[in-house]
Coordinates of C-alpha atoms and ligand atoms in Angstrom, one line a residue:
M1 CA 0.0 0.0 0.0
S2 CA 2.9 2.4 -0.8
H3 CA 0.3 4.8 -2.3
H4 CA -0.9 5.5 1.2
I5 CA 2.6 6.5 2.6
V6 CA 3.0 10.0 3.9
E7 CA 6.6 11.2 3.9
A8 CA 8.0 14.6 4.8
K9 CA 11.6 15.5 4.3
N10 CA 13.0 18.6 5.9
L11 CA 9.7 20.5 5.4
H12 CA 9.8 24.2 5.9
Y13 CA 7.0 26.8 5.7
T14 CA 7.2 30.5 6.4
Y15 CA 3.9 32.5 6.2
P16 CA 3.9 35.5 3.9
D17 CA 4.2 37.8 7.0
G18 CA 7.5 36.1 7.9
T19 CA 6.2 33.9 10.7
V20 CA 7.9 30.5 10.7
G21 CA 5.3 27.7 10.8
L22 CA 7.5 24.7 10.1
N23 CA 11.2 24.6 10.5
G24 CA 12.5 21.4 9.1
V25 CA 10.1 18.6 9.7
S26 CA 10.8 15.0 8.6
F27 CA 8.8 11.8 9.2
L28 CA 7.5 8.7 7.4
I29 CA 4.0 7.4 8.1
T30 CA 3.0 4.1 6.6
H31 CA -0.3 2.6 5.7
G32 CA -2.7 1.9 8.6
E33 CA -0.7 3.9 11.2
S34 CA -2.7 6.0 13.6
V35 CA -0.6 9.0 14.6
A36 CA -1.3 11.8 17.1
L37 CA 0.3 15.2 16.5
V38 CA 0.6 17.2 19.7
G39 CA 2.2 20.4 20.9
E40 CA 1.4 23.7 22.4
N41 CA -0.7 26.3 20.6
G42 CA 1.3 27.8 17.8
A43 CA 3.6 24.7 17.6
G44 CA 2.8 24.2 13.9
K45 CA 0.3 21.4 14.0
S46 CA -2.3 23.0 11.8
T47 CA 0.4 24.3 9.4
L48 CA 1.7 20.8 9.0
L49 CA -1.7 19.3 8.5
L50 CA -2.6 21.9 5.9
H51 CA 0.4 20.7 3.9
L52 CA -0.9 17.2 3.7
N53 CA -3.7 18.0 1.3
G54 CA -1.8 20.8 -0.4
Y55 CA -3.8 23.6 1.1
L56 CA -0.4 25.1 2.0
L57 CA 2.6 24.3 -0.2
S58 CA 6.0 24.2 1.4
N59 CA 8.6 26.8 0.6
H60 CA 11.4 24.3 1.1
G61 CA 11.6 20.5 1.6
E62 CA 9.6 17.6 0.2
L63 CA 6.3 16.1 1.0
R64 CA 4.9 13.0 -0.7
I65 CA 1.5 11.2 -0.4
G66 CA 2.1 7.8 -1.9
E67 CA 3.6 8.2 -5.3
Y68 CA 2.6 11.9 -5.5
P69 CA 4.8 14.8 -4.4
V70 CA 2.4 17.4 -3.0
T71 CA 2.6 20.1 -5.6
S72 CA 0.0 22.3 -7.3
K73 CA 0.0 19.9 -10.3
N74 CA -0.9 16.9 -8.1
L75 CA -3.6 18.4 -5.9
K76 CA -6.5 16.4 -7.3
S77 CA -4.8 13.1 -6.7
V78 CA -3.5 14.1 -3.3
R79 CA -7.0 15.3 -2.2
R80 CA -8.6 12.1 -3.4
S81 CA -6.4 10.2 -0.9
V82 CA -6.3 12.7 1.9
G83 CA -9.5 13.6 3.7
M84 CA -9.0 16.7 5.9
V85 CA -11.2 17.8 8.7
F86 CA -10.2 21.4 9.3
Q87 CA -9.7 22.9 12.8
D88 CA -12.5 25.4 12.2
P89 CA -15.7 23.7 10.8
D90 CA -16.7 27.0 9.2
D91 CA -13.8 26.5 6.8
Q92 CA -15.5 23.2 5.7
L93 CA -19.2 24.0 5.5
F94 CA -20.4 26.4 2.8
M95 CA -23.6 25.0 1.2
P96 CA -27.2 26.0 2.1
T97 CA -28.0 22.7 3.9
V98 CA -26.1 20.0 5.8
F99 CA -27.2 17.5 3.2
D100 CA -25.7 19.6 0.3
D101 CA -22.5 20.0 2.2
V102 CA -22.0 16.2 2.8
A103 CA -23.1 15.5 -0.8
F104 CA -20.9 18.1 -2.4
G105 CA -17.7 16.0 -2.9
L106 CA -19.5 12.9 -4.2
L107 CA -21.5 15.0 -6.7
N108 CA -18.3 16.6 -7.8
L109 CA -16.9 13.1 -8.5
G110 CA -20.0 12.3 -10.6
V111 CA -21.5 9.7 -8.3
P112 CA -25.1 9.0 -9.2
E113 CA -27.7 11.0 -7.2
A114 CA -29.4 7.9 -5.6
E115 CA -26.1 6.6 -4.4
V116 CA -25.2 10.0 -3.1
E117 CA -28.4 10.2 -1.1
H118 CA -27.8 6.8 0.5
K119 CA -24.1 7.7 1.3
V120 CA -25.0 11.1 2.8
I121 CA -27.6 9.7 5.1
Q122 CA -25.3 6.9 6.1
A123 CA -22.4 9.4 6.9
L124 CA -24.8 11.6 8.9
E125 CA -26.0 8.6 10.9
I126 CA -22.4 7.5 11.6
V127 CA -21.6 10.8 13.2
G128 CA -25.0 10.9 14.9
V129 CA -26.7 13.8 13.2
P130 CA -29.1 12.6 10.5
H131 CA -31.8 14.9 11.9
L132 CA -29.7 17.9 10.9
Q133 CA -29.7 17.2 7.2
K134 CA -32.1 20.0 6.1
R135 CA -30.6 22.6 8.4
P136 CA -28.3 25.4 7.2
P137 CA -24.8 24.7 8.6
Y138 CA -24.3 28.3 9.8
K139 CA -27.1 27.9 12.2
L140 CA -25.7 24.9 14.0
S141 CA -23.9 24.7 17.3
G142 CA -20.1 24.3 17.3
G143 CA -20.3 20.6 18.1
E144 CA -23.0 20.0 15.5
K145 CA -20.9 21.7 12.9
R146 CA -17.9 19.6 13.8
S147 CA -19.9 16.4 13.4
V148 CA -21.2 17.5 10.0
A149 CA -17.6 18.5 8.9
I150 CA -16.4 15.0 9.9
A151 CA -19.3 13.5 7.8
T152 CA -18.3 15.6 4.7
V153 CA -14.9 13.9 4.9
L154 CA -15.9 10.3 5.9
V155 CA -18.4 10.2 3.1
M156 CA -15.6 10.3 0.6
S157 CA -13.9 7.2 2.1
P158 CA -10.4 8.7 2.2
D159 CA -7.3 6.5 2.4
I160 CA -5.7 8.9 4.8
L161 CA -7.8 10.7 7.4
V162 CA -6.4 13.9 8.7
M163 CA -8.1 15.7 11.6
D164 CA -7.3 19.0 13.3
E165 CA -8.5 19.0 16.9
P166 CA -11.6 16.8 16.1
T167 CA -12.8 16.6 19.7
S168 CA -12.7 20.3 20.5
S169 CA -16.3 21.6 21.1
L170 CA -17.8 18.1 21.1
D171 CA -19.9 17.1 24.1
P172 CA -18.7 13.9 26.0
K173 CA -21.2 11.7 24.2
S174 CA -20.2 12.9 20.8
R175 CA -16.6 12.7 21.7
S176 CA -17.0 9.0 22.8
R177 CA -18.9 8.3 19.6
L178 CA -16.2 9.9 17.5
I179 CA -13.4 7.9 19.2
A180 CA -15.4 4.7 18.7
L181 CA -15.9 5.6 15.1
L182 CA -12.3 6.4 14.5
K183 CA -11.3 3.0 16.0
T184 CA -13.2 1.3 13.2
F185 CA -11.4 3.4 10.5
K186 CA -8.6 1.0 9.5
H187 CA -6.7 3.3 7.1
T188 CA -4.1 5.9 8.1
K189 CA -5.2 8.5 10.7
I190 CA -3.2 11.6 11.5
I191 CA -4.9 13.6 14.3
A192 CA -3.7 16.9 15.8
T193 CA -5.0 17.2 19.3
H194 CA -4.7 18.5 22.8
D195 CA -6.9 15.6 23.9
L196 CA -4.1 13.3 25.1
D197 CA -6.6 10.8 26.5
M198 CA -8.0 10.4 23.0
A199 CA -4.5 10.2 21.6
L200 CA -3.6 7.5 24.1
D201 CA -6.8 5.6 23.2
L202 CA -6.5 5.8 19.4
C203 CA -2.9 6.4 18.4
E204 CA 0.0 4.1 18.9
R205 CA 2.4 6.7 17.7
T206 CA 2.7 10.3 18.6
I207 CA 4.7 13.1 17.0
V208 CA 5.5 16.1 19.2
L209 CA 5.9 19.5 17.6
H210 CA 7.5 22.5 19.2
H211 CA 8.3 25.8 17.5
G212 CA 7.8 24.2 14.1
Q213 CA 10.2 21.3 14.8
I214 CA 9.7 17.6 15.8
T215 CA 11.0 17.2 19.4
A216 CA 9.8 13.6 19.8
D217 CA 8.4 10.8 17.6
G218 CA 7.6 7.5 19.1
Q219 CA 5.2 5.3 21.0
T220 CA 2.4 7.3 22.6
R221 CA 2.4 5.4 25.8
F222 CA 6.1 5.9 26.2
L223 CA 6.2 9.6 25.2
F224 CA 3.3 10.6 27.5
Q225 CA 5.3 9.4 30.5
D226 CA 8.0 12.0 29.8
E227 CA 6.9 14.8 32.0
H228 CA 9.7 17.1 30.8
L229 CA 8.7 16.7 27.2
L230 CA 5.0 17.3 28.1
L231 CA 5.8 20.4 30.1
Q232 CA 8.0 21.8 27.4
S233 CA 5.1 21.3 25.0
G234 CA 2.4 22.9 27.2
L235 CA 0.8 19.5 27.7
E236 CA -0.3 17.5 30.7
K237 CA -0.3 13.7 31.3
P238 CA -3.6 12.2 30.1
L239 CA -6.0 11.6 33.0
K240 CA -5.8 7.9 32.4
M241 CA -2.0 8.0 33.2
Q242 CA -2.5 10.1 36.3
G243 CA -4.0 7.3 38.2
C244 CA -7.5 8.8 38.1
P245 CA -9.7 5.9 39.4
I246 CA -12.6 6.9 37.1
C247 CA -10.7 7.5 33.9
S248 CA -8.3 4.6 34.1
R249 CA -11.1 2.1 34.5
Ligands
LIG301 N1 -2.2 32.7 8.4 C1 -1.1 32.9 9.2 N2 -0.3 33.9 9.0 C2 0.9 34.1 9.7 N3 1.2 33.2 10.7 C3 0.4 32.2 11.0 C4 -0.8 31.9 10.2 N4 -1.3 30.8 10.7 C5 -0.5 30.4 11.7 N5 0.5 31.2 11.9 C6 1.6 31.1 12.9 O1 2.3 29.9 12.6 C7 2.7 29.2 13.8 C8 2.1 27.8 13.8 O2 0.7 28.0 13.9 P1 -0.3 26.7 13.8 O3 0.2 25.8 12.8 O4 -1.6 27.3 13.7 O5 -0.1 26.1 15.3 P2 -1.0 25.0 16.1 O6 -2.0 24.4 15.2 O7 0.1 24.0 16.6 O8 -1.6 25.7 17.2 C9 2.2 30.1 14.9 O9 3.3 31.0 15.2 C10 1.1 30.9 14.3 O10 1.0 32.2 14.9
LIG302 MG1 -4.0 24.4 15.2

């Protein structure tokens, strides 16, 4: 499954105003891996994820999704493989109704309408919001928007699922549902998050970013025991690892 490999080599990105977003990032993620991307606010997590579907193109370094270097020429192929849930659902939802938003990508691919309808309802059911299908997305709560944004990506059956802080603004029930759902997604997952309990639950591997550089890359369970590393990255041990009698059940 080499076409699902994600490989970055010395990736740099500087925003037009001169702010450094990434400062030499290298990693290799193979098919089926589940990887958490953690780090303090401003560490570069979103900047890195936005490169994975070519929303941002690196100023220096290389990024490859399977056989495709991520360049403006290859965006279509890259985006067919990489499904991206943005940090802000408002960046993802732009159609008059929830149904239209979830249907948009499929219709663009020329999928027949009857099949689209079936897939849209199924995706909305999976994220637990089929009742919202006729609502305008801009009138939904933050958590509802997040669920719909996730449906717009899942409906496309991506090979690589990229999510930027997917549990923020979700209520506990929706969060648990999302985690359970992500456990059933067997392809590659790359998830930027401050929710270290979710990372521990879902991701065997974690990459820690700090000031646009990778400061650690290894087994989640092992890295989250490193208090110095967590402190440096503005993070705290997951509740499950703090000996909390409720969370560690
Ligand atoms: N559009 C932008 N223009 C300029 N600087 C930006 C922009 N977006 C993010 N940055 C800066 O890039 C750095 C990395 O940000 P970001 O990737 O959003 O971090 P994270 O997602 O880890 O919180 C930060 O210093 C941030 O202020
Ligand atoms: Mg971010």
